[in-house]
Tab-separated table of C-alpha atoms and ligand atoms in Angstrom:
chain	number	residue	atom	x	y	z
A	1	MET	CA	43.863	84.080	0.708
A	2	THR	CA	40.481	82.281	1.423
A	3	ALA	CA	37.775	80.211	2.577
A	4	GLU	CA	39.863	77.168	0.825
A	5	SER	CA	42.539	77.659	3.418
A	6	MET	CA	40.433	78.450	6.315
A	7	ASP	CA	39.167	75.298	5.082
A	8	LYS	CA	42.743	73.979	4.555
A	9	LEU	CA	43.993	75.002	8.476
A	10	VAL	CA	40.951	73.488	9.894
A	11	ALA	CA	41.994	69.816	8.919
A	12	LEU	CA	45.197	71.054	9.745
A	13	CYS	CA	44.965	71.698	13.197
A	14	LYS	CA	42.608	68.535	13.624
A	15	ARG	CA	44.735	65.949	12.281
A	16	ARG	CA	47.572	67.625	13.270
A	17	GLY	CA	46.281	67.939	17.282
A	18	PHE	CA	46.051	72.061	17.443
A	19	ILE	CA	42.299	72.091	17.735
A	20	PHE	CA	39.131	70.221	18.232
A	21	GLN	CA	35.871	70.634	18.600
A	22	SER	CA	34.281	71.412	21.971
A	23	ASN	CA	32.357	68.236	23.362
A	24	GLU	CA	33.129	66.737	19.894
A	25	ILE	CA	31.398	62.738	21.038
A	26	TYR	CA	28.239	64.515	22.222
A	27	GLY	CA	27.691	66.211	18.814
A	28	GLY	CA	29.136	69.390	20.152
A	29	LEU	CA	28.573	72.664	21.211
A	30	GLN	CA	28.606	76.459	19.190
A	31	GLY	CA	31.353	78.821	19.191
A	32	LEU	CA	33.257	76.190	21.762
A	33	TYR	CA	36.553	74.937	21.139
A	34	ASP	CA	39.309	72.146	23.136
A	35	TYR	CA	43.158	73.122	22.480
A	36	GLY	CA	45.189	69.221	22.082
A	37	PRO	CA	49.055	69.068	23.261
A	38	LEU	CA	50.343	71.233	20.430
A	39	GLY	CA	47.098	74.126	20.527
A	40	VAL	CA	47.759	74.569	24.018
A	41	GLU	CA	51.427	75.036	23.857
A	42	LEU	CA	50.932	77.781	21.134
A	43	LYS	CA	48.492	79.588	23.022
A	44	ASN	CA	51.288	79.332	25.622
A	45	ASN	CA	53.331	80.440	23.803
A	46	LEU	CA	51.358	83.348	22.318
A	47	LYS	CA	50.379	84.449	26.240
A	48	ARG	CA	53.876	84.102	27.425
A	49	SER	CA	55.543	86.350	25.110
A	50	TRP	CA	52.701	88.792	25.941
A	51	TRP	CA	53.442	88.828	29.628
A	52	ASN	CA	56.788	89.194	29.463
A	53	SER	CA	56.545	92.407	26.482
A	54	MET	CA	54.476	94.040	29.057
A	55	VAL	CA	55.082	92.923	32.428
A	56	TYR	CA	58.350	91.715	31.997
A	57	GLU	CA	59.899	94.470	29.209
A	58	ARG	CA	59.136	97.421	31.199
A	59	ASP	CA	58.662	98.437	34.944
A	60	ASP	CA	55.318	100.836	34.684
A	61	ILE	CA	53.232	97.683	34.377
A	62	GLU	CA	52.553	94.694	36.797
A	63	GLY	CA	50.279	91.828	36.496
A	64	ILE	CA	47.200	90.496	38.281
A	65	ASP	CA	45.117	87.270	37.805
A	66	SER	CA	41.796	87.778	38.977
A	67	SER	CA	37.850	85.239	38.933
A	68	ILE	CA	36.088	84.876	35.992
A	69	LEU	CA	31.971	84.878	38.576
A	70	THR	CA	31.896	87.959	38.410
A	71	ASN	CA	29.458	90.481	41.039
A	72	PRO	CA	26.882	91.983	38.955
A	73	LEU	CA	27.397	95.265	40.113
A	74	VAL	CA	30.521	95.865	38.327
A	75	LEU	CA	29.268	94.793	35.706
A	76	LYS	CA	25.875	97.076	36.436
A	77	HIS	CA	27.930	99.991	37.229
A	78	SER	CA	30.403	99.103	34.366
A	79	GLY	CA	27.806	99.756	31.883
A	80	HIS	CA	27.387	96.133	30.747
A	81	GLU	CA	24.079	95.216	31.930
A	82	GLU	CA	23.014	98.291	30.140
A	83	THR	CA	24.486	98.291	26.784
A	84	PHE	CA	26.202	94.772	26.310
A	85	SER	CA	24.397	93.553	23.727
A	86	ASP	CA	23.801	93.088	20.071
A	87	PRO	CA	20.909	93.584	17.851
A	88	LEU	CA	19.399	90.327	17.241
A	89	VAL	CA	16.848	89.175	14.367
A	90	ASP	CA	14.868	86.137	14.216
A	91	CYS	CA	13.369	84.739	11.153
A	92	LYS	CA	9.565	83.408	10.769
A	93	SER	CA	10.502	80.852	8.575
A	94	CYS	CA	13.267	78.760	9.663
A	95	LYS	CA	13.076	79.745	13.679
A	96	SER	CA	16.886	81.639	13.297
A	97	ARG	CA	18.316	84.123	14.956
A	98	ILE	CA	21.211	86.443	13.240
A	99	ARG	CA	23.147	88.844	14.086
A	100	ALA	CA	21.320	91.740	12.413
A	101	ASP	CA	24.545	93.389	10.769
A	102	HIS	CA	25.175	89.705	9.709
A	103	ILE	CA	22.403	89.824	6.967
A	104	LYS	CA	22.348	90.710	3.836
A	105	GLU	CA	19.682	92.284	1.273
A	106	ASN	CA	17.285	91.491	3.817
A	107	LYS	CA	17.477	88.415	3.631
A	108	CYS	CA	17.228	84.796	6.344
A	109	PRO	CA	21.800	83.279	5.426
A	110	GLU	CA	20.336	80.463	6.907
A	111	CYS	CA	16.617	79.962	4.641
A	112	GLY	CA	16.484	83.076	2.167
A	113	SER	CA	13.362	84.236	4.067
A	114	GLU	CA	12.582	88.011	4.289
A	115	ASP	CA	10.070	87.626	6.769
A	116	LEU	CA	12.558	88.555	9.682
A	117	THR	CA	11.792	90.051	13.366
A	118	ASP	CA	12.791	93.713	13.881
A	119	PRO	CA	16.020	93.787	15.231
A	120	ARG	CA	15.906	94.203	19.348
A	121	PRO	CA	19.011	93.930	22.182
A	122	PHE	CA	19.781	90.965	22.544
A	123	ASN	CA	22.267	90.760	25.998
A	124	LEU	CA	25.494	88.669	25.747
A	125	MET	CA	26.667	87.882	29.227
A	126	PHE	CA	26.603	84.740	30.588
A	127	LYS	CA	24.650	83.992	33.580
A	128	THR	CA	25.427	81.061	36.749
A	129	ASN	CA	23.729	80.744	40.153
A	130	VAL	CA	26.391	80.905	42.632
A	131	GLY	CA	25.870	78.958	45.798
A	132	PRO	CA	23.613	76.297	46.815
A	133	VAL	CA	19.950	77.884	46.280
A	134	GLU	CA	18.504	78.592	42.485
A	135	ASP	CA	16.079	81.411	43.390
A	136	GLY	CA	17.477	83.638	41.546
A	137	SER	CA	18.418	86.063	44.067
A	138	SER	CA	22.381	85.322	43.855
A	139	PHE	CA	23.277	84.959	40.499
A	140	ALA	CA	27.149	85.786	38.900
A	141	TYR	CA	27.968	86.860	35.393
A	142	LEU	CA	30.729	85.128	33.905
A	143	ARG	CA	32.862	88.080	32.629
A	144	PRO	CA	32.793	89.195	28.876
A	145	GLU	CA	35.795	91.256	28.939
A	146	THR	CA	38.838	91.435	31.598
A	147	ALA	CA	39.438	95.126	32.343
A	148	GLN	CA	36.951	95.029	34.904
A	149	GLN	CA	38.634	93.587	37.368
A	150	ILE	CA	41.444	95.822	36.588
A	151	PHE	CA	39.461	98.535	37.447
A	152	THR	CA	38.560	96.618	40.256
A	153	ASN	CA	41.401	96.256	41.386
A	154	PHE	CA	43.485	99.292	40.840
A	155	LYS	CA	43.485	100.347	44.179
A	156	ASN	CA	44.958	97.656	45.651
A	157	VAL	CA	47.423	97.613	42.942
A	158	LEU	CA	48.304	101.007	43.184
A	159	ASP	CA	48.438	100.241	47.349
A	160	SER	CA	50.133	97.133	47.055
A	161	THR	CA	53.279	98.769	44.152
A	162	PRO	CA	55.056	101.715	43.817
A	163	HIS	CA	53.990	103.533	41.110
A	164	HIS	CA	52.671	106.836	39.692
A	165	LEU	CA	51.000	107.442	36.553
A	166	PRO	CA	51.566	107.101	33.775
A	167	PHE	CA	51.386	102.870	34.896
A	168	GLY	CA	49.415	99.829	33.466
A	169	ILE	CA	47.836	96.525	34.349
A	170	ALA	CA	47.464	93.870	32.988
A	171	GLN	CA	46.104	90.673	32.457
A	172	THR	CA	45.367	87.196	30.084
A	173	GLY	CA	42.305	84.541	30.974
A	174	LYS	CA	39.590	83.539	29.689
A	175	ALA	CA	36.309	85.692	28.789
A	176	PHE	CA	33.054	84.365	27.961
A	177	ARG	CA	30.396	85.884	25.380
A	178	ASN	CA	26.432	84.739	24.084
A	179	GLU	CA	27.290	85.145	20.622
A	180	ILE	CA	24.343	85.195	18.930
A	181	THR	CA	26.430	83.755	15.318
A	182	PRO	CA	29.438	82.527	16.855
A	183	ARG	CA	31.164	81.453	13.106
A	184	ASN	CA	34.495	81.248	10.692
A	185	PHE	CA	36.620	78.815	13.380
A	186	ILE	CA	38.493	79.966	16.664
A	187	PHE	CA	37.950	83.598	14.589
A	188	ARG	CA	34.069	84.677	16.828
A	189	VAL	CA	33.624	82.333	20.778
A	190	ARG	CA	30.582	81.941	22.994
A	191	GLU	CA	34.769	81.184	25.112
A	192	PHE	CA	37.605	82.551	24.639
A	193	GLU	CA	40.752	84.300	26.537
A	194	GLN	CA	41.969	87.660	25.786
A	195	MET	CA	45.283	89.742	27.106
A	196	GLU	CA	44.380	93.081	27.876
A	197	LEU	CA	46.312	96.202	29.091
A	198	GLU	CA	44.557	98.710	30.913
A	199	PHE	CA	46.922	101.976	31.715
A	200	PHE	CA	45.940	104.818	33.255
A	201	VAL	CA	47.746	108.165	31.833
A	202	LYS	CA	47.151	111.759	32.779
A	203	PRO	CA	43.650	113.509	31.586
A	204	GLY	CA	45.365	115.008	28.787
A	205	GLU	CA	48.310	112.896	28.089
A	206	ASP	CA	45.381	109.752	26.557
A	207	GLU	CA	45.910	111.339	23.393
A	208	LYS	CA	49.344	110.782	22.971
A	209	TRP	CA	49.813	107.289	24.797
A	210	HIS	CA	46.491	106.159	22.469
A	211	LYS	CA	49.340	106.406	19.708
A	212	VAL	CA	52.705	104.845	21.608
A	213	TRP	CA	50.332	102.041	22.718
A	214	THR	CA	49.095	101.684	18.400
A	215	ASP	CA	52.228	101.750	17.275
A	216	LEU	CA	54.070	99.108	19.936
A	217	ARG	CA	51.041	96.760	19.708
A	218	MET	CA	51.693	96.681	15.746
A	219	ASP	CA	55.573	96.555	16.182
A	220	TRP	CA	54.824	93.066	18.663
A	221	TRP	CA	52.262	91.895	15.938
A	222	GLU	CA	54.556	92.138	13.631
A	223	LYS	CA	56.833	90.253	16.110
A	224	GLN	CA	55.260	87.805	16.901
A	225	GLY	CA	55.496	86.572	12.385
A	226	ILE	CA	52.838	88.256	11.334
A	227	ASP	CA	53.545	90.386	7.803
A	228	LYS	CA	52.340	94.015	8.025
A	229	LYS	CA	51.415	93.840	4.763
A	230	ASN	CA	48.765	92.084	6.283
A	231	LEU	CA	47.891	94.360	8.895
A	232	GLU	CA	45.434	97.929	8.997
A	233	LEU	CA	44.359	100.078	11.336
A	234	LEU	CA	40.432	101.133	11.477
A	235	GLU	CA	40.365	104.371	13.177
A	236	VAL	CA	36.333	103.248	14.427
A	237	PRO	CA	33.233	106.114	13.957
A	238	LYS	CA	32.255	108.004	16.499
A	239	ASP	CA	29.062	105.882	16.041
A	240	GLU	CA	29.901	102.322	16.565
A	241	LEU	CA	32.314	103.156	19.417
A	242	ALA	CA	31.707	101.018	23.161
A	243	HIS	CA	29.825	103.173	25.754
A	244	TYR	CA	32.368	103.972	27.836
A	245	SER	CA	35.055	104.644	24.638
A	246	LYS	CA	36.097	108.577	23.394
A	247	ALA	CA	38.698	106.623	20.893
A	248	THR	CA	39.490	103.518	19.441
A	249	VAL	CA	41.973	102.384	16.898
A	250	ASP	CA	41.473	98.456	15.661
A	251	ILE	CA	44.261	96.614	14.842
A	252	MET	CA	43.006	94.446	11.532
A	253	TYR	CA	44.199	91.067	9.932
A	254	LYS	CA	43.439	89.985	6.463
A	255	TYR	CA	42.142	87.154	7.977
A	256	PRO	CA	40.853	83.688	5.640
A	257	HIS	CA	37.551	85.209	6.297
A	258	GLY	CA	37.848	89.237	5.528
A	259	LEU	CA	39.394	91.881	6.817
A	260	GLU	CA	38.496	92.217	10.414
A	261	GLU	CA	39.553	92.689	14.201
A	262	LEU	CA	42.581	90.577	16.298
A	263	GLU	CA	42.951	93.731	18.380
A	264	GLY	CA	41.415	96.562	19.999
A	265	ILE	CA	43.680	99.894	21.489
A	266	ALA	CA	40.500	102.490	23.167
A	267	ASN	CA	40.117	105.021	25.429
A	268	ARG	CA	38.226	104.912	28.167
A	269	THR	CA	39.111	108.079	29.689
A	270	ASP	CA	38.027	107.688	33.312
A	271	PHE	CA	34.857	105.795	32.784
A	272	ASP	CA	35.245	102.223	34.260
A	273	LEU	CA	37.691	104.061	37.514
A	274	GLY	CA	34.504	106.817	38.231
A	275	SER	CA	31.675	103.997	37.276
A	276	HIS	CA	33.323	101.866	39.619
A	277	SER	CA	34.013	105.749	42.756
A	278	ARG	CA	32.646	106.503	44.884
A	279	GLY	CA	31.806	110.830	45.858
A	280	GLN	CA	32.253	111.252	42.197
A	281	SER	CA	31.042	115.046	42.157
A	282	ASP	CA	34.762	115.847	43.712
A	283	LEU	CA	36.428	114.106	41.679
A	284	GLY	CA	35.700	116.202	38.048
A	285	LEU	CA	34.865	113.254	36.034
A	286	THR	CA	34.475	114.192	32.657
A	287	ALA	CA	32.879	110.577	31.447
A	288	LYS	CA	29.113	110.700	31.747
A	289	VAL	CA	28.849	107.966	34.427
A	290	ASP	CA	25.880	106.829	36.978
A	291	LYS	CA	26.957	109.248	40.444
A	292	ASN	CA	24.274	106.672	42.844
A	293	THR	CA	27.761	104.506	42.670
A	294	ASP	CA	27.367	101.774	45.510
A	295	SER	CA	31.022	101.400	45.017
A	296	ASN	CA	32.247	102.990	48.766
A	297	ALA	CA	35.595	103.204	46.322
A	298	LYS	CA	37.157	106.332	46.082
A	299	LEU	CA	39.360	105.115	42.294
A	300	ALA	CA	42.102	108.418	42.081
A	301	VAL	CA	45.556	108.842	42.806
A	302	GLN	CA	46.057	112.452	44.400
A	303	ASP	CA	49.256	114.055	42.139
A	304	PRO	CA	52.140	114.248	44.654
A	305	ASP	CA	52.684	118.099	44.039
A	306	THR	CA	48.853	119.519	43.546
A	307	LYS	CA	47.723	117.052	46.263
A	308	ASP	CA	44.598	117.210	43.883
A	309	TRP	CA	42.899	113.792	43.783
A	310	ILE	CA	42.744	112.857	39.991
A	311	VAL	CA	41.580	110.119	38.346
A	312	PRO	CA	43.367	108.822	35.129
A	313	TYR	CA	42.654	108.427	31.559
A	314	VAL	CA	43.097	105.002	30.460
A	315	ILE	CA	44.406	103.436	27.702
A	316	GLU	CA	43.586	99.914	27.087
A	317	PRO	CA	45.249	97.785	24.357
A	318	SER	CA	42.847	94.446	23.858
A	319	ALA	CA	43.837	92.000	22.108
A	320	GLY	CA	41.471	88.540	21.787
A	321	VAL	CA	44.455	85.251	21.956
A	322	GLU	CA	42.245	83.055	19.251
A	323	ARG	CA	42.254	86.215	16.712
A	324	GLY	CA	46.150	86.114	17.696
A	325	PHE	CA	46.149	82.285	17.176
A	326	LEU	CA	44.114	82.190	14.007
A	327	ALA	CA	46.153	84.829	12.195
A	328	ILE	CA	49.312	83.311	12.921
A	329	LEU	CA	48.700	80.258	12.101
A	330	ASN	CA	47.137	81.690	8.466
A	331	GLU	CA	50.271	83.727	8.366
A	332	ALA	CA	52.466	80.688	9.092
A	333	PHE	CA	50.650	78.211	7.259
A	334	LYS	CA	52.844	77.799	3.508
A	335	VAL	CA	52.432	74.521	0.698
A	336	GLU	CA	55.479	74.615	-0.601
A	337	GLU	CA	56.774	72.224	-3.554
A	338	LEU	CA	59.561	70.653	-4.136
A	339	GLU	CA	61.615	68.787	-6.326
A	340	GLY	CA	60.068	65.859	-9.095
A	341	GLY	CA	56.756	67.439	-8.868
A	342	LYS	CA	55.816	67.051	-5.016
A	343	GLU	CA	55.262	68.858	-2.456
A	344	ARG	CA	55.477	69.742	1.410
A	345	THR	CA	53.173	71.209	4.066
A	346	VAL	CA	55.161	74.232	6.315
A	347	LEU	CA	54.218	75.989	9.204
A	348	SER	CA	57.156	79.111	9.068
A	349	LEU	CA	56.291	80.106	12.411
A	350	LYS	CA	58.592	82.390	14.647
A	351	PRO	CA	60.672	79.678	16.922
A	352	HIS	CA	59.438	80.923	20.290
A	353	LEU	CA	55.998	79.878	19.516
A	354	SER	CA	56.498	77.071	17.953
A	355	PRO	CA	54.734	74.039	20.201
A	356	ILE	CA	57.384	71.742	19.276
A	357	LYS	CA	61.319	73.506	19.780
A	358	ALA	CA	62.698	70.689	18.158
A	359	ALA	CA	62.345	67.512	17.668
A	360	VAL	CA	65.647	64.776	18.541
A	361	ILE	CA	65.578	61.202	16.461
A	362	PRO	CA	67.520	58.592	16.073
A	363	LEU	CA	67.750	56.834	13.181
A	364	LYS	CA	66.656	53.622	13.937
A	365	ARG	CA	64.233	52.991	16.843
A	366	ASN	CA	65.466	49.828	17.763
A	367	ASN	CA	69.111	50.308	18.562
A	368	GLU	CA	69.384	50.928	22.100
A	369	ASP	CA	72.881	53.022	21.490
A	370	LEU	CA	71.537	55.603	19.322
A	371	VAL	CA	68.207	56.105	21.249
A	372	GLN	CA	70.385	56.479	24.480
A	373	LYS	CA	72.345	59.231	23.302
A	374	ALA	CA	69.192	61.001	21.377
A	375	LYS	CA	67.502	60.572	25.213
A	376	GLU	CA	70.331	61.658	27.148
A	377	LEU	CA	70.485	65.034	24.091
A	378	LYS	CA	66.553	65.561	24.784
A	379	ASN	CA	66.834	65.521	28.158
A	380	THR	CA	69.688	68.570	27.819
A	381	LEU	CA	67.584	70.400	25.748
A	382	GLN	CA	63.824	69.768	27.666
A	383	SER	CA	66.373	71.154	30.803
A	384	LYS	CA	67.210	74.775	29.562
A	385	GLY	CA	63.674	75.821	29.843
A	386	LEU	CA	62.713	77.317	26.474
A	387	GLY	CA	60.193	74.931	25.858
A	388	ARG	CA	58.893	71.387	25.040
A	389	VAL	CA	61.722	69.316	23.196
A	390	LEU	CA	59.555	66.014	21.392
A	391	LEU	CA	62.327	62.352	21.194
A	392	GLU	CA	61.247	61.553	18.327
A	393	ASN	CA	61.542	57.746	18.185
A	394	SER	CA	59.404	56.766	15.041
A	395	GLY	CA	62.100	55.228	12.950
A	396	ASN	CA	61.092	57.191	10.080
A	397	ILE	CA	63.261	60.060	9.744
A	398	GLY	CA	61.356	61.163	5.996
A	399	LYS	CA	57.809	60.901	7.926
A	400	SER	CA	59.324	62.724	10.591
A	401	TYR	CA	60.308	65.699	9.297
A	402	ARG	CA	57.692	65.760	7.340
A	403	ARG	CA	55.435	65.466	10.650
A	404	HIS	CA	57.132	68.150	12.362
A	405	ASP	CA	57.791	70.798	9.087
A	406	GLU	CA	54.161	70.585	9.249
A	407	ILE	CA	53.867	71.456	12.869
A	408	GLY	CA	56.192	74.221	12.630
A	409	THR	CA	59.236	72.051	14.848
A	410	PRO	CA	61.910	75.068	13.436
A	411	MET	CA	64.802	71.976	14.044
A	412	CYS	CA	64.861	68.383	13.566
A	413	ILE	CA	67.487	66.662	14.995
A	414	THR	CA	68.562	63.169	14.292
A	415	ILE	CA	71.344	61.137	16.485
A	416	ASP	CA	73.060	58.215	13.337
A	417	PHE	CA	75.602	56.139	13.859
A	418	GLU	CA	78.716	58.827	13.074
A	419	SER	CA	77.066	60.200	16.345
A	420	LEU	CA	78.297	57.036	18.166
A	421	GLU	CA	81.681	57.122	17.147
A	422	ASP	CA	82.680	60.768	16.587
A	423	GLY	CA	80.417	62.720	19.260
A	424	THR	CA	78.134	65.230	16.503
A	425	ALA	CA	74.621	65.043	14.938
A	426	THR	CA	72.916	66.377	12.131
A	427	ILE	CA	70.857	69.704	12.162
A	428	ARG	CA	67.858	69.691	9.691
A	429	ASP	CA	66.434	73.622	9.060
A	430	ARG	CA	62.764	73.484	8.742
A	431	ASP	CA	62.384	76.435	6.106
A	432	THR	CA	65.644	76.027	4.077
A	433	MET	CA	65.611	72.114	4.616
A	434	GLU	CA	69.703	72.667	4.728
A	435	GLN	CA	71.414	70.122	7.220
A	436	LYS	CA	74.677	70.300	9.119
A	437	ARG	CA	76.809	68.755	11.547
A	438	LEU	CA	77.789	70.267	14.443
A	439	ASP	CA	79.143	68.723	17.916
A	440	ILE	CA	76.431	67.863	20.508
A	441	SER	CA	78.335	68.739	23.356
A	442	SER	CA	77.589	73.009	20.881
A	443	ILE	CA	74.088	71.902	20.694
A	444	SER	CA	72.582	73.462	23.229
A	445	GLU	CA	74.157	77.148	22.682
A	446	TYR	CA	72.841	76.566	19.190
A	447	PHE	CA	69.879	75.204	19.894
A	448	LYS	CA	69.622	78.850	22.741
A	449	GLU	CA	70.290	81.075	20.072
A	450	ILE	CA	67.760	80.028	17.204
A	451	ILE	CA	64.965	79.592	20.372
A	452	ASP	CA	65.863	83.241	21.751
A	453	ASN	CA	66.244	85.039	18.458
B	1	LIG	N1	37.975	95.517	27.559
B	1	LIG	C1	37.823	95.783	26.063
B	1	LIG	C2	36.876	94.791	24.949
B	1	LIG	O1	37.244	93.421	25.446
B	1	LIG	P1	36.982	94.189	22.446
B	1	LIG	O2	36.845	94.518	21.102
B	1	LIG	O3	34.754	93.997	22.950
B	1	LIG	O4	37.627	94.494	23.866
B	1	LIG	C3	38.542	93.242	22.531
B	1	LIG	O5	37.169	92.890	22.705
B	1	LIG	C4	39.108	91.995	21.881
B	1	LIG	O6	38.554	90.359	21.491
B	1	LIG	C5	38.785	91.711	20.226
B	1	LIG	O7	39.948	92.381	19.088
B	1	LIG	C6	38.733	90.632	19.341
B	1	LIG	O8	40.831	89.993	19.988
B	1	LIG	C7	38.960	89.605	21.453
B	1	LIG	N2	37.425	89.073	21.061
B	1	LIG	C8	36.439	89.757	21.706
B	1	LIG	N3	35.519	89.375	20.864
B	1	LIG	C9	35.516	87.857	20.682
B	1	LIG	C10	34.452	86.222	20.711
B	1	LIG	N4	33.442	86.102	20.157
B	1	LIG	N5	35.572	85.310	19.850
B	1	LIG	C11	36.806	85.720	20.174
B	1	LIG	N6	37.607	86.766	20.108
B	1	LIG	C12	37.443	88.231	20.863
């Protein structure tokens, strides 16, 4: 995998309507991207697959959807105000600002100059004003991770649901970081989405659960179409751990630009619940937290047997939607040689992630009977609730097949004159390109089988 394969992916994303540069007509805004008609489908499918596996397929996890604007006190006590920064270096020659760990051989990556400042911390959180007065007295942060509002809602969720330890709270949504050097397409951006689970466990059981979640998350990525040979686990060195973490394992993926983090699975101990709690001295916290908290909450659970208060430890699998999107596209993207020296581009996406689940194509675009029959089948398949089905009335079967191979549609269904006579249609499989005729009445079942699998 090379930078060239990244260029091909970027070109495909623009050409077919997966991803566009944000604010493009005004020259763009660095580190931001927009998702087009196919991109939004793939992104939603990825988030849905995560939600299914976390919330619907388990009985010990609840979901929430919290606000993005965050009271600064939350991020003061979480430690983000003090520590959520990257080391920033200025190039005195070309005035570029560079993340210190992106500098090689002490040279500015933009102009090659060695006239650089010493690194200094640069906080990555975005601030905005809340309310009509802009005197700096009423600001909020755009959340830098979705996790914090899970912690602040811990008691609300616990009190409104029947759970005991271990249990989890899941959330997907936007996070914002003023990255010094956004780069590598959607890999490092300033506005992105996270899929985060905070799984609360008894202290002492944390290391066992850390391992359990690491294995589960590796299996989940494989089910999204990522070959395990392109994934690696990295135990984050102690001196590189985030301020809240006792241990973190990163799931690394072989991106076109190199081996990089796809998801992090952290053991956040009792740091966050403890930081946001009142009366830590009676709670026997192990994490070093600021005891002068402004919160009146007691984010703890009572042991049903001993009645002692416990601040749960938390295991946090935290994945980036954009990084998942990029890894999945990269895995699925293939250029195949065909007979006669031709080639085809195909996205072999898992059907549950495909933006378009099936394309129904009338053989002739101006033939009302064919178009009507195709519309009926499209509507039937659409009503199954398995995702978007398209009526592709381009009048050019070859071109339609090529387009749908390239955007990863698992099947194309052609309605021809035989269909009008005997009620059958041709189904073409994206991966094998094999075609077979099926009774139209049995296509719904066939469709369900392919997409559900
Ligand atoms: N709550 C823990 C947390 O936020 P993190 O390792 O900073 O941990 C978790 O971020 C995941 O969010 C990363 O593994 C990555 O997938 C994604 N992510 C972080 N920063 C990102 C960025 N600037 N652009 C795209 N994705 C990002």
